[in-house]
Every structure is written in C-alpha cells, then in structure tokens.
Coordinates of C-alpha atoms (C1' of nucleotides) in Angstrom, one line a residue:
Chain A
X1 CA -6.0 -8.2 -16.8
X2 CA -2.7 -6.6 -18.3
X3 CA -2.3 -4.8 -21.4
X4 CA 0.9 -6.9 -23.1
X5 CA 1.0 -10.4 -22.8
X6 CA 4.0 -12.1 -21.2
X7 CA 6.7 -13.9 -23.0
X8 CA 7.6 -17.5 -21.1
X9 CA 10.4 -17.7 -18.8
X10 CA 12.4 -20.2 -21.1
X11 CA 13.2 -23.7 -22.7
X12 CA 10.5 -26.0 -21.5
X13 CA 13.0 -29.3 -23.2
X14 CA 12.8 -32.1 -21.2
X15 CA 9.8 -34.9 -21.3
X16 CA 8.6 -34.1 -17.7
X17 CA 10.1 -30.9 -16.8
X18 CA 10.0 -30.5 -13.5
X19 CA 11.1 -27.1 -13.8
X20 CA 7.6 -26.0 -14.5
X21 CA 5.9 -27.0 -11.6
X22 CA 8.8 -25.7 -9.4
X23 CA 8.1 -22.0 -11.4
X24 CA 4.8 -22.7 -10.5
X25 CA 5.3 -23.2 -6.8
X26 CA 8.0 -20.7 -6.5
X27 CA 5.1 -17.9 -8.1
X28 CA 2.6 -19.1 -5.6
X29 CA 5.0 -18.5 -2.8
X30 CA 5.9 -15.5 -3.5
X31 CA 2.6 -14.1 -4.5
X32 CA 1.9 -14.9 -0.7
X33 CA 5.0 -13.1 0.8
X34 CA 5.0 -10.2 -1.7
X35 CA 0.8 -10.1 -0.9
X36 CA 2.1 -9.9 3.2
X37 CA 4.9 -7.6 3.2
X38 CA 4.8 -5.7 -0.2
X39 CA 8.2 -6.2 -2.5
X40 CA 10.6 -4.0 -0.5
X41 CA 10.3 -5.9 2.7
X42 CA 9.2 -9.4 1.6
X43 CA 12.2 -11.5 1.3
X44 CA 13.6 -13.9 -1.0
X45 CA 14.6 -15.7 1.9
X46 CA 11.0 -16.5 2.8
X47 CA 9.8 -17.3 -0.6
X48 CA 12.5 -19.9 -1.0
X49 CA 12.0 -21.4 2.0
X50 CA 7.9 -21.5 1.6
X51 CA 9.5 -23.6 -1.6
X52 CA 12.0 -25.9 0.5
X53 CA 14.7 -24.3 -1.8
X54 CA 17.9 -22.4 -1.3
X55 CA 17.7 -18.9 -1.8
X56 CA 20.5 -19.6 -4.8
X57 CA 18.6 -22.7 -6.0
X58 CA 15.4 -19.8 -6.6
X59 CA 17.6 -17.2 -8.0
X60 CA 18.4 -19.9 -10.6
X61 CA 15.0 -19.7 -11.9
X62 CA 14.1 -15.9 -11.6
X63 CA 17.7 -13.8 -11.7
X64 CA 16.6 -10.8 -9.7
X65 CA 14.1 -10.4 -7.0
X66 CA 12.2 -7.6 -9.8
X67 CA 12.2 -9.9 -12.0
X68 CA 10.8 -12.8 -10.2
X69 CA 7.8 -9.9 -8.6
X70 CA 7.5 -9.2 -12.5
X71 CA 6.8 -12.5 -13.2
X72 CA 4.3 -12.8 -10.2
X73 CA 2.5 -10.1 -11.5
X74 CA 1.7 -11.0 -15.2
X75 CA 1.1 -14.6 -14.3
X76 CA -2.0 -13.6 -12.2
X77 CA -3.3 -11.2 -14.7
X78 CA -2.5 -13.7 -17.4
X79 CA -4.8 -16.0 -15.2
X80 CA -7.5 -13.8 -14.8
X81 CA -7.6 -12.8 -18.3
X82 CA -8.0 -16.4 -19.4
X83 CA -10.4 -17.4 -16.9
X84 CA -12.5 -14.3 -17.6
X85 CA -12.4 -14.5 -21.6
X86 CA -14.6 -11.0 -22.0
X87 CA -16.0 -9.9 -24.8
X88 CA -14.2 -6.4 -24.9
X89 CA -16.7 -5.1 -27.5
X90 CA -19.6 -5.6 -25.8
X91 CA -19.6 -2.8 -22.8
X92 CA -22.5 -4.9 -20.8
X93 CA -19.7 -7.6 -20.9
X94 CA -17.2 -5.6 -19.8
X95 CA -18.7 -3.6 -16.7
X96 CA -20.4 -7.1 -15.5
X97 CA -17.0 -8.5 -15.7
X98 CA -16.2 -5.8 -13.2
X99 CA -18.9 -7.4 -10.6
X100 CA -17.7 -10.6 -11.4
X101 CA -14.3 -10.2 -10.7
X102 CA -15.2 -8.6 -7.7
X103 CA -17.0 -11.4 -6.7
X104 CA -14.0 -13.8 -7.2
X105 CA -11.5 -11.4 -5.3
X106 CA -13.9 -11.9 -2.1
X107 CA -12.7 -16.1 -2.4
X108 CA -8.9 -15.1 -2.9
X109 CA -7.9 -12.8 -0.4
X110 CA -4.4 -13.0 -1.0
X111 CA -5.1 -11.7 -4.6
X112 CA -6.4 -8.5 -2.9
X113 CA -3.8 -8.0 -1.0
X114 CA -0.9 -8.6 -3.3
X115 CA -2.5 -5.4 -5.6
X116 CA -3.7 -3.1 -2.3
X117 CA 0.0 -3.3 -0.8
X118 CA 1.8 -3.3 -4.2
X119 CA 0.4 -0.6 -6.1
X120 CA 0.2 1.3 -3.1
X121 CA 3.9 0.5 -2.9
X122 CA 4.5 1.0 -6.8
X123 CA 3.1 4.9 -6.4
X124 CA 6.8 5.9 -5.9
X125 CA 8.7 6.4 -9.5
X126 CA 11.7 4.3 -8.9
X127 CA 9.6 1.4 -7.7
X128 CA 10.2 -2.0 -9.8
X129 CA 6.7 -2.5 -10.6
X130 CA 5.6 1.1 -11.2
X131 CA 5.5 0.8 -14.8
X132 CA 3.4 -1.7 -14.7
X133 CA 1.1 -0.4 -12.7
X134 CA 1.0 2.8 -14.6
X135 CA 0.2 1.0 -18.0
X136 CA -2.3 -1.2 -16.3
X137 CA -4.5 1.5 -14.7
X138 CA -4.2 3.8 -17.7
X139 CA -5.6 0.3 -19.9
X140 CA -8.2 -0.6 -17.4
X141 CA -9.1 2.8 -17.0
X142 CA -9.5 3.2 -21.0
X143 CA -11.5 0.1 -21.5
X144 CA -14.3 0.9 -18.6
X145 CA -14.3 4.3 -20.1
X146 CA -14.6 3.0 -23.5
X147 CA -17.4 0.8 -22.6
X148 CA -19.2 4.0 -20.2
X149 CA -19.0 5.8 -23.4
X150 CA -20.7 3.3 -25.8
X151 CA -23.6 2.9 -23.3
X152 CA -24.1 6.4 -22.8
X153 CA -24.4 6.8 -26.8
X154 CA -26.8 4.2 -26.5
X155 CA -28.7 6.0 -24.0
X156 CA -28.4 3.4 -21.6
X157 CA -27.0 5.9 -18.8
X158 CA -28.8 8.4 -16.7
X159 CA -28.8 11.8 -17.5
X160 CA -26.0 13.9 -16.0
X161 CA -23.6 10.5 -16.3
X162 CA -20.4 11.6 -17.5
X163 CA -18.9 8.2 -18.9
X164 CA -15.0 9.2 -18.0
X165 CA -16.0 10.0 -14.1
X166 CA -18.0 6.9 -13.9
X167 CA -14.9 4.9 -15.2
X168 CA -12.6 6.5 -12.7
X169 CA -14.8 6.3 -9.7
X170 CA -15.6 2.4 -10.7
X171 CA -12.2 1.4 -10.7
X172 CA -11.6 3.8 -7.4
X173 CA -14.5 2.4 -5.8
X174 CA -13.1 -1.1 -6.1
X175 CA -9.6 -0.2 -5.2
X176 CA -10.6 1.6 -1.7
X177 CA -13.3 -1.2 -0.7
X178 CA -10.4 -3.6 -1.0
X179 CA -8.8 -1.5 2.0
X180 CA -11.6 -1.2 3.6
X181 CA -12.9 -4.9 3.0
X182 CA -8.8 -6.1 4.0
X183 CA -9.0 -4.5 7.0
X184 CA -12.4 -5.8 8.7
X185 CA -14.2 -8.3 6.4
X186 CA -17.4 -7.8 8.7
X187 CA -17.7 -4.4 7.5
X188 CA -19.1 -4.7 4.0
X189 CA -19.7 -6.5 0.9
X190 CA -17.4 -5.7 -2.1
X191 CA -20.0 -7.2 -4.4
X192 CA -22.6 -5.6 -3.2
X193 CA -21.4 -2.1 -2.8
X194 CA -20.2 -2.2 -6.8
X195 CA -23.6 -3.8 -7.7
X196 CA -25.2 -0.6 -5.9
X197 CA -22.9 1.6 -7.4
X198 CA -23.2 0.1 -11.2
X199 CA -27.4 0.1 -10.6
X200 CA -27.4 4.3 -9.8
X201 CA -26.1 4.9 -13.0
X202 CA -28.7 3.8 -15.1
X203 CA -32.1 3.2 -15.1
X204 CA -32.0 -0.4 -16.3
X205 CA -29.7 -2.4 -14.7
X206 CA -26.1 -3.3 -16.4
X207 CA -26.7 -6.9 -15.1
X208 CA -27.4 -9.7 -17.1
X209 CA -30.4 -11.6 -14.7
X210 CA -29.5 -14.7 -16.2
X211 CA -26.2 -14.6 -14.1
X212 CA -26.9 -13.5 -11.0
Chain B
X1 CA -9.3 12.9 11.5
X2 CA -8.8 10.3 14.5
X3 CA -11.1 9.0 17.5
X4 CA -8.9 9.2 20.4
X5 CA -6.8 12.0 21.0
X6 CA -2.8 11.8 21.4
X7 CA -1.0 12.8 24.7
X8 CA 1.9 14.6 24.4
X9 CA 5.6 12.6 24.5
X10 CA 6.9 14.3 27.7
X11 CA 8.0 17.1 29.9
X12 CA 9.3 20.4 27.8
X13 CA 9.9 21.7 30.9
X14 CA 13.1 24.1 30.1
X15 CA 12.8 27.8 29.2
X16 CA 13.8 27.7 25.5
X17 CA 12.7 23.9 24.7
X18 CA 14.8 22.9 21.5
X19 CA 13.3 19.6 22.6
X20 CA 9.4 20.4 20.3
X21 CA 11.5 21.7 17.3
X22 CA 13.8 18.7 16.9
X23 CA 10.3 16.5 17.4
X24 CA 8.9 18.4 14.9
X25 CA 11.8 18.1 12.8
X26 CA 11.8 14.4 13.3
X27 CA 8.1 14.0 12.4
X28 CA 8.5 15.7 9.2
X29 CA 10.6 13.7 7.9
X30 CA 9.3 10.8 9.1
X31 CA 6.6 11.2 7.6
X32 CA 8.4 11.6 3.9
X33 CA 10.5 8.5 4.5
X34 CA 7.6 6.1 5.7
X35 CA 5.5 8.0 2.8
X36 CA 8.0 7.6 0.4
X37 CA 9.1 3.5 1.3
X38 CA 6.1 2.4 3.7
X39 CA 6.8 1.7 7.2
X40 CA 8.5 -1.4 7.1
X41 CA 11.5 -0.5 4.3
X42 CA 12.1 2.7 5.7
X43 CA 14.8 3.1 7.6
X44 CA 15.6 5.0 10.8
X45 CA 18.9 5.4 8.9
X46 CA 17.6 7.5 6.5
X47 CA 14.6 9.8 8.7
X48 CA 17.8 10.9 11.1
X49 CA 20.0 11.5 8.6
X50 CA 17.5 14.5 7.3
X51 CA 17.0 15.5 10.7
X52 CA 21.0 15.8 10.8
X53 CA 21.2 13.3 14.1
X54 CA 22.5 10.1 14.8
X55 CA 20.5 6.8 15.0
X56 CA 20.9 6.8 19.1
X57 CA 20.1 10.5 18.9
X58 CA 17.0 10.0 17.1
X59 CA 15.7 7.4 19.3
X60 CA 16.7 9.3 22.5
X61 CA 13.3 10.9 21.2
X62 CA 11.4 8.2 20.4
X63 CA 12.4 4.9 21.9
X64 CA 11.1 2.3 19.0
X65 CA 10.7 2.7 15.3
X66 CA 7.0 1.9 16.3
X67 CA 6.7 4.4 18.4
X68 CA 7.7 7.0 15.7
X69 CA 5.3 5.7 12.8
X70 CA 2.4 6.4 15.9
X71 CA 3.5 9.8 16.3
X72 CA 3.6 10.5 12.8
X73 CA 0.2 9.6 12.7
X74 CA -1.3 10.7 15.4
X75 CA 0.2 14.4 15.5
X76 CA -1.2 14.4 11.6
X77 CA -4.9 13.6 12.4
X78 CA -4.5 16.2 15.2
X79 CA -3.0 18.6 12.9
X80 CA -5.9 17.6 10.4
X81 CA -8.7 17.8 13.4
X82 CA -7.8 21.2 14.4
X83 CA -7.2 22.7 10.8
X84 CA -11.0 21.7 9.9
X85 CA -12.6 22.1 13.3
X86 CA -15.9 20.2 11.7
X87 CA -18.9 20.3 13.3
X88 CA -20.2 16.8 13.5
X89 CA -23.3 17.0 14.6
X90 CA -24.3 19.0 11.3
X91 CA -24.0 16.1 8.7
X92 CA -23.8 18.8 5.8
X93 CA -21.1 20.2 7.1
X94 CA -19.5 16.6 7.8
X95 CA -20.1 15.7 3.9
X96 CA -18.9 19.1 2.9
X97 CA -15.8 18.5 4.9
X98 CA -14.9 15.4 2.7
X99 CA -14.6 17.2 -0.5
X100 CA -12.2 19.6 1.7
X101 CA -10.1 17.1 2.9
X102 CA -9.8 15.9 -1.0
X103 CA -8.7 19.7 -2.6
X104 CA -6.4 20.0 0.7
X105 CA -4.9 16.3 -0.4
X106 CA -4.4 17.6 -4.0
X107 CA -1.6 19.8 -2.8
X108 CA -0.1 17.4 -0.2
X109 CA 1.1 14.5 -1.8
X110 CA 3.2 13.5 0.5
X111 CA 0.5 13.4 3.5
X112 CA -1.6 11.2 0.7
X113 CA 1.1 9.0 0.1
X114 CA 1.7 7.9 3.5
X115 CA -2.0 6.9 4.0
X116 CA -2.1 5.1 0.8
X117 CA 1.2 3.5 1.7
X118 CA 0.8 2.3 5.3
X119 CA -2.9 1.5 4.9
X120 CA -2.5 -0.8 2.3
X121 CA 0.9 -2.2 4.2
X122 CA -0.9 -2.4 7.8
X123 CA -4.2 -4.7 6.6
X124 CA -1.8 -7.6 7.6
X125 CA -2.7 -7.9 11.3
X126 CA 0.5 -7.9 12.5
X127 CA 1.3 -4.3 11.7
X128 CA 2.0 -1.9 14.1
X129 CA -0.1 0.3 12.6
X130 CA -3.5 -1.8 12.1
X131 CA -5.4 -1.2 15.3
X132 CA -4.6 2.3 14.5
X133 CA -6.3 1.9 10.9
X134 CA -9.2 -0.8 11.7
X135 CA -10.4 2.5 14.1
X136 CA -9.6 5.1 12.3
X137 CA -12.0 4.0 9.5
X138 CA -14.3 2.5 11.5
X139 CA -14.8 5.9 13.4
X140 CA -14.9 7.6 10.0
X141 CA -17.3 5.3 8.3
X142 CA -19.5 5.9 11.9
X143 CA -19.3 9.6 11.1
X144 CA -20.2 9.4 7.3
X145 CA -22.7 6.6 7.4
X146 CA -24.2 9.0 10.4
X147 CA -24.7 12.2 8.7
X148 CA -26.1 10.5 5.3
X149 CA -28.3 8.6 7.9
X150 CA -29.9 12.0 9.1
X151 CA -29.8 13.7 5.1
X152 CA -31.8 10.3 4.6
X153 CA -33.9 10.9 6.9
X154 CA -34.8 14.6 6.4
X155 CA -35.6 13.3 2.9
X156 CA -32.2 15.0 1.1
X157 CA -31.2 12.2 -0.4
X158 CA -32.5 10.3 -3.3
X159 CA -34.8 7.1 -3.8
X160 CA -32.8 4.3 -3.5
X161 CA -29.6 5.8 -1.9
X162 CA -28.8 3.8 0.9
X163 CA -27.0 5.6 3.5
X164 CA -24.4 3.1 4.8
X165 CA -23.4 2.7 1.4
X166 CA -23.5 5.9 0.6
X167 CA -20.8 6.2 3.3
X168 CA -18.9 3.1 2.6
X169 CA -18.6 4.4 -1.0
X170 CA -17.9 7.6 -0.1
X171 CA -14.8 6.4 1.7
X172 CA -14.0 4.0 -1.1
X173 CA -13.8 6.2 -3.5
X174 CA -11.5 8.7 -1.9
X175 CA -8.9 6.1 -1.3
X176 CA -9.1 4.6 -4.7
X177 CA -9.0 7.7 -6.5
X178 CA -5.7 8.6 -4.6
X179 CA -4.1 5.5 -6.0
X180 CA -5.0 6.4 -9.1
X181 CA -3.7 10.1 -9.2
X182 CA -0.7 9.2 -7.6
X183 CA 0.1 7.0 -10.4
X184 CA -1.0 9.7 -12.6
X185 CA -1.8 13.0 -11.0
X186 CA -2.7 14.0 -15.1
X187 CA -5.4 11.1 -15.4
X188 CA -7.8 13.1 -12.9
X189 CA -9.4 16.1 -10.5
X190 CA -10.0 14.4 -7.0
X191 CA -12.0 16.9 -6.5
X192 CA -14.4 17.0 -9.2
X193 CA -14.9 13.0 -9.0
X194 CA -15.7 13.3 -5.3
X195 CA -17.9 16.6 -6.0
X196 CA -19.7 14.6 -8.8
X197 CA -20.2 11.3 -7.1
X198 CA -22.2 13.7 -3.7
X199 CA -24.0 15.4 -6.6
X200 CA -25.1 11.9 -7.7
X201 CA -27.0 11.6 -4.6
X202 CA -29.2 14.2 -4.0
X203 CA -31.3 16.2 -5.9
X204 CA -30.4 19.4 -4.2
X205 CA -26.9 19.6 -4.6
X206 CA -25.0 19.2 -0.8
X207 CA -22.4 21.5 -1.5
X208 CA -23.1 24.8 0.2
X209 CA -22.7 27.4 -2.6
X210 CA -21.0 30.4 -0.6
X211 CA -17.6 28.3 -0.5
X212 CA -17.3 26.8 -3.9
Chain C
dG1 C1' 18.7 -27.8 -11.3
dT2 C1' 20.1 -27.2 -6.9
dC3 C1' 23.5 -26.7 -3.4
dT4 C1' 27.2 -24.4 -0.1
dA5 C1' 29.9 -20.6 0.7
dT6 C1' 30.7 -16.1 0.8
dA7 C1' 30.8 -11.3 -0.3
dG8 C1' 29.1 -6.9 1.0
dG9 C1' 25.5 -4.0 2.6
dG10 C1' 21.6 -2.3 5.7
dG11 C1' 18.8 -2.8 9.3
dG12 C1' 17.1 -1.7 14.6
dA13 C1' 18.5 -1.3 19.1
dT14 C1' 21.7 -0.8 23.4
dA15 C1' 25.6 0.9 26.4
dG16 C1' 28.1 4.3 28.0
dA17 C1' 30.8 8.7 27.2
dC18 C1' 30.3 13.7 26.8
Chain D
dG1 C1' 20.2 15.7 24.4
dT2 C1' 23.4 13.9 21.5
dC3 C1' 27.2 11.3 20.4
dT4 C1' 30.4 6.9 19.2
dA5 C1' 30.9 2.3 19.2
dT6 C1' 29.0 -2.0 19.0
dC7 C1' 26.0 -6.1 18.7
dC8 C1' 23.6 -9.2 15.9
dC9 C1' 20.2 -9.8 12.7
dC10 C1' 18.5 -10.2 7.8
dC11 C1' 19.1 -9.1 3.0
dT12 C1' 20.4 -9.8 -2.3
dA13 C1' 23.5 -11.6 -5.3
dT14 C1' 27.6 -14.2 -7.2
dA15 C1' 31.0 -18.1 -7.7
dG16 C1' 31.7 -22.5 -8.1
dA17 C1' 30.9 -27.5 -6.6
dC18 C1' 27.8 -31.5 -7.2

DNA sequence: GTCTATAGGGGGATAGAC
DNA sequence: GTCTATCCCCCTATAGAC
C-alpha cells in the first residue's frame, strides 16, 4: 500500500537467474531483523548471515544498508497492493479493505512489527525511511478520507460524522492496537475492535455480509 | 501514569547534594537521546556528553545503560502521576484526564516521542523495557476499561458501546494518533480527535464544561 | 555473484587514579 | 563524584581476488 510504485533492482539476464531468488531471501531476512530491532540497530551482519552470505556478498546486491531497508519496504507494500487489488472508487471497498487487511496482519506478525518499530523509528527527520513514511500516511490518510467523504454525501454516515476525523482516528486506531496487540496478543482482537469501530459510524454496516 | 511506584536511587545524604541536580541533568537528556534514536541506537556517548561528563562519570550514577532507560521512565510517570493527581475512583474524571494527557502531549514532543519510540522498540520480549510496557498498559487499560464499565453501567454511555472496547480504543487511538502527528504535526489536533471520538459515545457529552 | 581482508568508527563497561 | 585509560565487542563500507 504505497503511493509510487517501485522500479526493479536491475538486469534480470540470465536463463535461471539465481540472483532473484537470493533478492528474495535476502528481503525476507531482513524484513525479520529490521521487524526485531528497527533499522538503526538491526545489522547487516545478521541479515547476511540469516542468508548464509557474507556481509560483502549482500552489499553486492543492495549498496547501502538504506537502500536495502528501502527495498524492504516497497516490496511488502507492492505485495499487499497486488494481493488486495481494491477498487479505489468504490469507498465500501476501500474501508472493508481496511478490516481485511487487519485481519491478515493478525497471521503475519512480523509484518506488524516491521511498521510499529519502523515508523515509530522514521518519526525523527533525518531517519532513512521518513520520507516514506510521510508520503505513505499522507496517501492512506487521503484515500480513507476520500472514501469517508463519498459515504457521508451519500448519507451513509451518522449524523455528527465528520469524514476527515473518522479517517484519522481509523488509521490511528489500527496503528495503536498494533502496539497494544504486539505486546500481549491475549489482550484483544484487532479485527474485532476496527469492526466495532467501522459499525458506530453508521447505521448500516460498511460490511459486505457476503464476506464475512 | 505507572502501577508501581519508583524508589529513589540512593542516599543524598550531604548538605548541598549536587548529587539530585546532576540526576536530573542526566534524565533530561536521556530522555532526548533515547526519544530521539530509541533505546537501543542511543548511545551513552552521546546522553553524557550533554550532561558535560565522561562515560565512567555518567555511569558512576547509574550503573547500566538499562538501568538509565528505567529511570527515565519511571521518574516520568511519577512526574506525570503527581502533575494530574486523578482521582480514580471517579471514572469522569479518569476519562476527562485522557483528553489532558493528549493537550499536555501536544506541547511535549519530546516526552511523546520517547513513548512512541521505545514502545514500539520494546514489543520484542527481550527488551529491557517490555515488562515495563506489558504493565504499564495493562494497568491503564484496567483503569479505562474500569471507569467506562461504571459510565456503562449508570447508563452514560450509548447502546451498543461496549466498555472494554471503548477502553481498548480509547488507548489505541491516542497512540496512533501520535504517530501520525509526529510525522506531520500539520495533518491534525490530538486533541480534537480524542475529544470527538468520547463525544461519539455518549449522548451527554463527558467533558465537564467548566474546564474546556 | 560471492568471497576475504581490511579500513575506520562507535559502542558499553571496568579499573584505578584524583 | 568524576576522571583517564583501556578492553573488547560490533558495525558499515570498500578493494580486490576468485
């Protein structure tokens, strides 16, 4: 779920390129260690040795240890946005997307934790991934709001709604149950808290019965 | 805001103790470096070299870099404990105290950013600061879901509302929101989202008039 | 495409002098 | 209570061999 899409790394030539898969196993990696430690204190020693590589052996594949957590980044969102394929004109589509991707973050744990720790991290200016996380939030932000505002024209959301607070507090109330959820799993369900959350802004539900 | 309370480091036993001022010293700027980098890439290097001390000197004061990120901690909540002086047992006033806490946060940054920071960082169990954090919301959550339990209860809260969630969201959405203006302190008013998500729960409005 | 070797910098913590 | 000196660890990145 990222604004841009990413350009490949680079020449793909030979018949079986082992080169991908290695990319591929060197991004899983490192989602793990950044998702542990956050990009300041996760290493490239550990990644490259999650791979069975040298550390220089990785660096030959992503140049810098930004670019490499650059890479991480947009491949997951690059994932997700293929997987999910939504129909960003249609604003039911778009806030259910919200449950369901809430709903797949509770299988992938590591997912979560890679975003908590790293835009948490990223808040500071001079962090490698701030911009991104800047331009993502401000995109996210703009197409929940959009969608918030299309329903509300439609009349599909209660009274004293305002469509730009309930696109802030949706995205905040996913962020901070992340934490929460993170830190004792036993203590709540993600999907059921934004389900509760989507249902007291309207008077007929957002969701589609014919998915959950 | 913190269950147990803090005992004090040791004897300032001497007539004019520079001892508390340079702990005080120390704490400040702990607390900017481990706000600013997170607990793990910020460096004792850097927090005595505000202070004006040397490494050995700062650790004459407190022995592990553990031991400092506890302090820091601790000797906030206190700090934030005694400001407030809430009295729990009256859950408006608990509620109320939350929308405090968020227009108090709006001009410390720096106090939000080291929550934001080491939260996220200490979900990994192995964090010297996650027992401190698995309590810490657990006792808040107990204190939130508690007061919107008796509001429920009295009949102050709409159809529907569930309490715990009411609390779990409550929670959620102050840490989200956080992220989100720390990013981008233009893209929203913590205060007004937390002021409009209570007013989304009751009929009568929770916020006692005479102080806002 | 991957390796070894190495440069060059920080990091936390301890010992012992003042 | 604070210092200097020191230990030994881990880190990113580059150069050049295979």
């Amino acid at each position: 779920m990222s604004a841009p899409a990413a350009q490949q790394p680079r020449k793909p030539r030979g018949p079986y390129a082992k080169t991908k898969a290695t990319r591929q196993r060197i991004l899983d990696a490192a989602l793990q260690v950044f998702a542990e430690s956050g990009f300041r204190s996760g290493s490239l020693r550990e990644i490259s040795e999650k791979v069975g590589l040298s550390d220089a052996g990785l660096l030959h594949h992503y140049p810098t240890k930004a670019a490499l957590l650059e890479a991480v980044l947009r491949h997951r969102d690059d994932v997700a946005l293929r997987d999910f394929n939504i129909d960003l004109e249609d604003p039911r589509a778009v806030v259910q997307s919200f449950l369901d991707i809430t709903e797949r973050n509770m299988n992938q744990p590591g997912v979560v934790e890679l975003y908590c720790t790293l835009s948490a991290e990223a808040t500071t200016p001079d962090h490698p991934a701030h911009e991104f996380f800047t331009e993502r939030y401000e995109w996210v932000r703009g197409l929940v709001v959009g969608a918030f505002e299309r329903l509300a024209a439609a009349g599909s959301l209660n009274d004293g709604v305002d469509p730009r607070s309930a696109g802030i507090q949706l995205i905040s109330l996913m962020d901070g149950l992340q934490v929460q959820w993170l830190l004792d799993r036993s203590a709540l369900d993600m999907t059921v808290e934004v389900k509760r959350y989507l249902d007291g802004l309207a008077r007929t539900p957002f969701i589609d019965p014919r998915r959950r």
